[in-house]
């Protein structure tokens, strides 16, 4: 079946450090891939997405590239800020379905 | 700025009581999802609708939970009777899943959630 695996948290970084949160997936066909972010007390909001292989999604300094050969969609940011502290969810929507599969979430804490 | 709205934002109730949560999807969105989030289980899909028809409710305990869409602007999730283990944050999300040429507009928009506490 379809699934998403993302790295366990929490991830604690100093401000301006480089961030990588790993995400790999299992799905048939060509799924759409997403990163969502959840700030404390709020719902999830879309951070970026990619709908086909080799697409790069980017937003607010975050990037992720859809790698079909490694079935991965790792989230990166070159210089994190305290305001980036949140929980990050990797997700996919498989071809032919309206259902989304979410990873377990990775909590990021950025220290000043 | 179009948003998904949910009511109530917080609900505290006693075991055995009925709880109804409401969601207003973004106007024009034809797919609505209900999720439950807890520390232990993370984010779980309970049910979802497309064009008001239920497509999948396999994530929902059938004996006490029910989900409906009385019309295109309202989705409800009901728990009867509620139990302490139902305590969680319940999110509604909506999406426009209509195909438009080669690009599918499939981003989900989440509401702020309903925090349910069952004593």
mmCIF file of C-alpha atoms in Angstrom:
data_model
loop_
_atom_site.group_PDB
_atom_site.id
_atom_site.type_symbol
_atom_site.label_atom_id
_atom_site.label_comp_id
_atom_site.label_asym_id
_atom_site.label_seq_id
_atom_site.Cartn_x
_atom_site.Cartn_y
_atom_site.Cartn_z
ATOM 1 C CA UNK A 1 0.000 0.000 0.000
ATOM 2 C CA UNK A 2 0.902 3.673 -0.098
ATOM 3 C CA UNK A 3 2.970 5.031 2.767
ATOM 4 C CA UNK A 4 5.197 7.891 3.869
ATOM 5 C CA UNK A 5 8.167 7.580 6.198
ATOM 6 C CA UNK A 6 9.846 10.611 7.676
ATOM 7 C CA UNK A 7 12.635 10.999 10.143
ATOM 8 C CA UNK A 8 11.910 10.906 13.824
ATOM 9 C CA UNK A 9 12.144 14.114 15.771
ATOM 10 C CA UNK A 10 12.618 16.258 17.546
ATOM 11 C CA UNK A 11 15.266 18.056 15.545
ATOM 12 C CA UNK A 12 16.999 20.835 17.461
ATOM 13 C CA UNK A 13 19.128 23.351 15.582
ATOM 14 C CA UNK A 14 20.745 26.691 16.221
ATOM 15 C CA UNK A 15 19.573 29.693 14.248
ATOM 16 C CA UNK A 16 21.119 29.899 10.765
ATOM 17 C CA UNK A 17 21.944 26.185 10.704
ATOM 18 C CA UNK A 18 21.182 24.019 7.673
ATOM 19 C CA UNK A 19 18.057 21.877 7.875
ATOM 20 C CA UNK A 20 17.287 18.532 6.291
ATOM 21 C CA UNK A 21 14.223 16.491 7.129
ATOM 22 C CA UNK A 22 14.155 13.177 5.299
ATOM 23 C CA UNK A 23 11.036 11.789 3.693
ATOM 24 C CA UNK A 24 10.660 8.635 1.621
ATOM 25 C CA UNK A 25 7.515 7.182 0.165
ATOM 26 C CA UNK A 26 5.987 4.045 -1.252
ATOM 27 C CA UNK A 27 3.324 4.435 -3.898
ATOM 28 C CA UNK A 28 2.273 3.069 -7.244
ATOM 29 C CA UNK A 29 2.351 5.325 -10.247
ATOM 30 C CA UNK A 30 3.306 8.959 -9.934
ATOM 31 C CA UNK A 31 2.005 10.475 -6.715
ATOM 32 C CA UNK A 32 1.900 14.164 -5.890
ATOM 33 C CA UNK A 33 4.127 15.021 -2.933
ATOM 34 C CA UNK A 34 3.673 17.695 -0.281
ATOM 35 C CA UNK A 35 5.242 19.227 2.779
ATOM 36 C CA UNK A 36 2.886 20.716 5.326
ATOM 37 C CA UNK A 37 3.829 22.748 8.410
ATOM 38 C CA UNK A 38 1.911 23.000 11.668
ATOM 39 C CA UNK A 39 2.606 25.836 14.076
ATOM 40 C CA UNK A 40 1.523 25.453 17.718
ATOM 41 C CA UNK A 41 -2.235 25.605 18.159
ATOM 42 C CA UNK A 42 -2.936 25.767 14.438
ATOM 43 C CA UNK A 43 -3.984 23.502 11.598
ATOM 44 C CA UNK A 44 -1.623 22.237 8.940
ATOM 45 C CA UNK A 45 -0.763 24.533 6.087
ATOM 46 C CA UNK A 46 0.860 23.710 2.801
ATOM 47 C CA UNK A 47 4.522 24.625 2.649
ATOM 48 C CA UNK A 48 5.397 23.311 -0.806
ATOM 49 C CA UNK A 49 4.485 20.635 -3.324
ATOM 50 C CA UNK A 50 5.711 18.778 -6.391
ATOM 51 C CA UNK A 51 3.537 16.887 -8.824
ATOM 52 C CA UNK A 52 6.024 15.057 -11.038
ATOM 53 C CA UNK A 53 9.505 13.582 -10.987
ATOM 54 C CA UNK A 54 12.394 16.075 -10.768
ATOM 55 C CA UNK A 55 10.059 18.927 -9.844
ATOM 56 C CA UNK A 56 11.388 21.166 -7.113
ATOM 57 C CA UNK A 57 8.921 22.741 -4.740
ATOM 58 C CA UNK A 58 10.023 25.857 -2.888
ATOM 59 C CA UNK A 59 8.571 28.385 -0.494
ATOM 60 C CA UNK A 60 9.887 30.683 2.275
ATOM 61 C CA UNK A 61 13.428 29.426 1.745
ATOM 62 C CA UNK A 62 12.419 25.766 2.006
ATOM 63 C CA UNK A 63 12.990 23.402 -0.905
ATOM 64 C CA UNK A 64 12.272 19.777 -1.751
ATOM 65 C CA UNK A 65 12.940 17.837 -4.945
ATOM 66 C CA UNK A 66 10.796 14.943 -6.133
ATOM 67 C CA UNK A 67 13.255 12.076 -6.662
ATOM 68 C CA UNK A 68 11.547 9.114 -8.242
ATOM 69 C CA UNK A 69 14.694 6.993 -8.424
ATOM 70 C CA UNK A 70 15.130 7.155 -4.647
ATOM 71 C CA UNK A 71 11.408 7.653 -3.838
ATOM 72 C CA UNK A 72 12.331 10.629 -1.710
ATOM 73 C CA UNK A 73 11.182 14.189 -1.089
ATOM 74 C CA UNK A 74 13.591 15.575 1.508
ATOM 75 C CA UNK A 75 12.922 19.032 2.940
ATOM 76 C CA UNK A 76 15.844 21.470 3.121
ATOM 77 C CA UNK A 77 16.495 25.012 4.207
ATOM 78 C CA UNK A 78 19.837 26.718 4.112
ATOM 79 C CA UNK A 79 19.443 28.896 7.194
ATOM 80 C CA UNK A 80 16.703 28.262 9.736
ATOM 81 C CA UNK A 81 15.137 30.889 11.948
ATOM 82 C CA UNK A 82 13.502 30.643 15.354
ATOM 83 C CA UNK A 83 10.175 31.271 13.628
ATOM 84 C CA UNK A 84 10.596 28.014 11.683
ATOM 85 C CA UNK A 85 10.017 26.035 14.884
ATOM 86 C CA UNK A 86 7.024 23.839 14.100
ATOM 87 C CA UNK A 87 6.024 20.304 13.150
ATOM 88 C CA UNK A 88 6.626 19.343 9.521
ATOM 89 C CA UNK A 89 4.600 16.671 7.741
ATOM 90 C CA UNK A 90 5.465 14.931 4.501
ATOM 91 C CA UNK A 91 2.456 13.699 2.528
ATOM 92 C CA UNK A 92 1.499 12.108 -0.749
ATOM 93 C CA UNK A 93 -1.578 11.783 -2.892
ATOM 94 C CA UNK A 94 -1.401 8.693 -5.036
ATOM 95 C CA UNK A 95 -2.581 8.582 -8.629
ATOM 96 C CA UNK A 96 -6.227 7.754 -8.984
ATOM 97 C CA UNK A 97 -7.168 8.528 -5.396
ATOM 98 C CA UNK A 98 -8.335 11.617 -3.533
ATOM 99 C CA UNK A 99 -6.915 10.346 -0.267
ATOM 100 C CA UNK A 100 -3.755 11.849 1.262
ATOM 101 C CA UNK A 101 -1.225 9.833 3.226
ATOM 102 C CA UNK A 102 0.665 11.776 5.897
ATOM 103 C CA UNK A 103 3.898 10.929 7.654
ATOM 104 C CA UNK A 104 4.112 11.015 11.418
ATOM 105 C CA UNK A 105 5.523 14.532 11.526
ATOM 106 C CA UNK A 106 8.923 15.853 12.578
ATOM 107 C CA UNK A 107 9.151 18.487 15.268
ATOM 108 C CA UNK A 108 11.749 21.183 14.616
ATOM 109 C CA UNK A 109 13.016 23.428 17.366
ATOM 110 C CA UNK A 110 15.307 26.306 16.464
ATOM 111 C CA UNK A 111 17.272 27.982 19.237
ATOM 112 C CA UNK A 112 18.369 31.600 19.155
ATOM 113 C CA UNK B 1 -8.811 35.119 1.969
ATOM 114 C CA UNK B 2 -10.714 31.828 1.732
ATOM 115 C CA UNK B 3 -10.446 29.582 4.776
ATOM 116 C CA UNK B 4 -11.889 26.428 6.207
ATOM 117 C CA UNK B 5 -13.807 27.220 9.365
ATOM 118 C CA UNK B 6 -14.564 24.849 12.232
ATOM 119 C CA UNK B 7 -16.824 25.154 15.226
ATOM 120 C CA UNK B 8 -16.510 24.918 18.122
ATOM 121 C CA UNK B 9 -12.809 25.611 18.586
ATOM 122 C CA UNK B 10 -12.822 23.993 22.010
ATOM 123 C CA UNK B 11 -15.250 21.543 23.546
ATOM 124 C CA UNK B 12 -15.186 20.000 26.995
ATOM 125 C CA UNK B 13 -17.817 17.396 27.704
ATOM 126 C CA UNK B 14 -18.507 14.463 29.960
ATOM 127 C CA UNK B 15 -18.318 10.842 28.973
ATOM 128 C CA UNK B 16 -21.519 9.639 27.386
ATOM 129 C CA UNK B 17 -22.550 12.984 25.952
ATOM 130 C CA UNK B 18 -23.111 13.636 22.268
ATOM 131 C CA UNK B 19 -20.597 15.851 20.506
ATOM 132 C CA UNK B 20 -21.126 17.512 17.141
ATOM 133 C CA UNK B 21 -18.343 19.279 15.288
ATOM 134 C CA UNK B 22 -18.981 21.421 12.235
ATOM 135 C CA UNK B 23 -16.890 22.399 9.276
ATOM 136 C CA UNK B 24 -17.449 24.887 6.495
ATOM 137 C CA UNK B 25 -15.199 24.032 3.558
ATOM 138 C CA UNK B 26 -13.818 26.661 1.216
ATOM 139 C CA UNK B 27 -16.475 27.707 -1.256
ATOM 140 C CA UNK B 28 -16.150 25.685 -4.437
ATOM 141 C CA UNK B 29 -14.133 22.868 -2.897
ATOM 142 C CA UNK B 30 -15.716 19.499 -3.593
ATOM 143 C CA UNK B 31 -13.674 17.221 -1.321
ATOM 144 C CA UNK B 32 -13.810 17.302 2.486
ATOM 145 C CA UNK B 33 -11.681 15.348 4.935
ATOM 146 C CA UNK B 34 -11.930 14.707 8.681
ATOM 147 C CA UNK B 35 -8.744 13.979 10.628
ATOM 148 C CA UNK B 36 -7.982 13.304 14.268
ATOM 149 C CA UNK B 37 -4.663 14.265 15.838
ATOM 150 C CA UNK B 38 -3.283 12.914 19.108
ATOM 151 C CA UNK B 39 0.197 12.765 20.547
ATOM 152 C CA UNK B 40 0.177 8.987 20.527
ATOM 153 C CA UNK B 41 -1.358 8.262 17.114
ATOM 154 C CA UNK B 42 -0.402 11.365 15.184
ATOM 155 C CA UNK B 43 -2.670 12.461 12.333
ATOM 156 C CA UNK B 44 -5.330 9.910 11.386
ATOM 157 C CA UNK B 45 -7.790 10.142 8.518
ATOM 158 C CA UNK B 46 -11.276 9.389 9.778
ATOM 159 C CA UNK B 47 -13.401 9.934 6.675
ATOM 160 C CA UNK B 48 -13.676 11.894 3.479
ATOM 161 C CA UNK B 49 -16.321 13.026 1.025
ATOM 162 C CA UNK B 50 -16.273 14.001 -2.599
ATOM 163 C CA UNK B 51 -19.188 15.906 -4.070
ATOM 164 C CA UNK B 52 -20.927 15.281 -0.710
ATOM 165 C CA UNK B 53 -20.758 11.501 -1.114
ATOM 166 C CA UNK B 54 -18.777 9.534 1.466
ATOM 167 C CA UNK B 55 -15.846 7.819 -0.227
ATOM 168 C CA UNK B 56 -14.057 6.293 2.715
ATOM 169 C CA UNK B 57 -14.893 6.158 6.405
ATOM 170 C CA UNK B 58 -12.766 3.148 7.277
ATOM 171 C CA UNK B 59 -10.748 5.175 9.785
ATOM 172 C CA UNK B 60 -13.778 5.917 11.887
ATOM 173 C CA UNK B 61 -15.149 3.810 14.759
ATOM 174 C CA UNK B 62 -18.534 3.023 13.238
ATOM 175 C CA UNK B 63 -20.373 2.312 16.448
ATOM 176 C CA UNK B 64 -20.048 5.835 17.819
ATOM 177 C CA UNK B 65 -18.839 8.143 15.050
ATOM 178 C CA UNK B 66 -20.795 9.445 12.101
ATOM 179 C CA UNK B 67 -19.922 11.963 9.408
ATOM 180 C CA UNK B 68 -22.275 13.720 7.028
ATOM 181 C CA UNK B 69 -22.467 16.529 4.505
ATOM 182 C CA UNK B 70 -25.987 17.922 4.620
ATOM 183 C CA UNK B 71 -25.026 20.372 1.887
ATOM 184 C CA UNK B 72 -21.941 21.563 0.036
ATOM 185 C CA UNK B 73 -21.173 24.229 2.641
ATOM 186 C CA UNK B 74 -21.397 22.090 5.774
ATOM 187 C CA UNK B 75 -19.751 18.910 7.010
ATOM 188 C CA UNK B 76 -20.465 17.429 10.421
ATOM 189 C CA UNK B 77 -18.732 14.879 12.609
ATOM 190 C CA UNK B 78 -20.741 13.436 15.443
ATOM 191 C CA UNK B 79 -19.682 11.266 18.354
ATOM 192 C CA UNK B 80 -22.382 9.521 20.367
ATOM 193 C CA UNK B 81 -21.679 8.505 23.075
ATOM 194 C CA UNK B 82 -18.329 10.190 23.639
ATOM 195 C CA UNK B 83 -15.537 8.503 25.603
ATOM 196 C CA UNK B 84 -12.344 9.849 27.210
ATOM 197 C CA UNK B 85 -10.251 8.157 24.509
ATOM 198 C CA UNK B 86 -11.931 10.430 21.929
ATOM 199 C CA UNK B 87 -10.074 13.402 23.397
ATOM 200 C CA UNK B 88 -8.051 14.844 20.536
ATOM 201 C CA UNK B 89 -7.891 17.698 18.059
ATOM 202 C CA UNK B 90 -10.216 17.126 15.112
ATOM 203 C CA UNK B 91 -9.320 18.797 11.845
ATOM 204 C CA UNK B 92 -11.398 19.348 8.788
ATOM 205 C CA UNK B 93 -9.715 19.969 5.444
ATOM 206 C CA UNK B 94 -11.072 20.714 1.997
ATOM 207 C CA UNK B 95 -9.688 20.486 -1.521
ATOM 208 C CA UNK B 96 -10.721 21.100 -5.084
ATOM 209 C CA UNK B 97 -10.218 17.718 -6.709
ATOM 210 C CA UNK B 98 -11.689 18.555 -10.089
ATOM 211 C CA UNK B 99 -9.285 17.949 -12.924
ATOM 212 C CA UNK B 100 -8.416 21.032 -14.933
ATOM 213 C CA UNK B 101 -6.615 20.014 -18.046
ATOM 214 C CA UNK B 102 -3.307 18.405 -17.229
ATOM 215 C CA UNK B 103 -2.941 19.935 -13.781
ATOM 216 C CA UNK B 104 -4.896 18.674 -10.833
ATOM 217 C CA UNK B 105 -5.507 21.322 -8.200
ATOM 218 C CA UNK B 106 -5.184 19.052 -5.226
ATOM 219 C CA UNK B 107 -3.848 21.048 -2.298
ATOM 220 C CA UNK B 108 -5.656 20.436 0.979
ATOM 221 C CA UNK B 109 -6.569 23.412 3.138
ATOM 222 C CA UNK B 110 -6.931 22.701 6.833
ATOM 223 C CA UNK B 111 -9.191 24.341 9.348
ATOM 224 C CA UNK B 112 -7.946 25.457 12.775
ATOM 225 C CA UNK B 113 -9.288 22.340 14.474
ATOM 226 C CA UNK B 114 -11.659 21.521 17.313
ATOM 227 C CA UNK B 115 -9.962 20.547 20.545
ATOM 228 C CA UNK B 116 -12.189 17.963 22.227
ATOM 229 C CA UNK B 117 -11.773 16.941 25.843
ATOM 230 C CA UNK B 118 -13.975 14.179 27.183
ATOM 231 C CA UNK B 119 -13.898 13.869 30.965
#
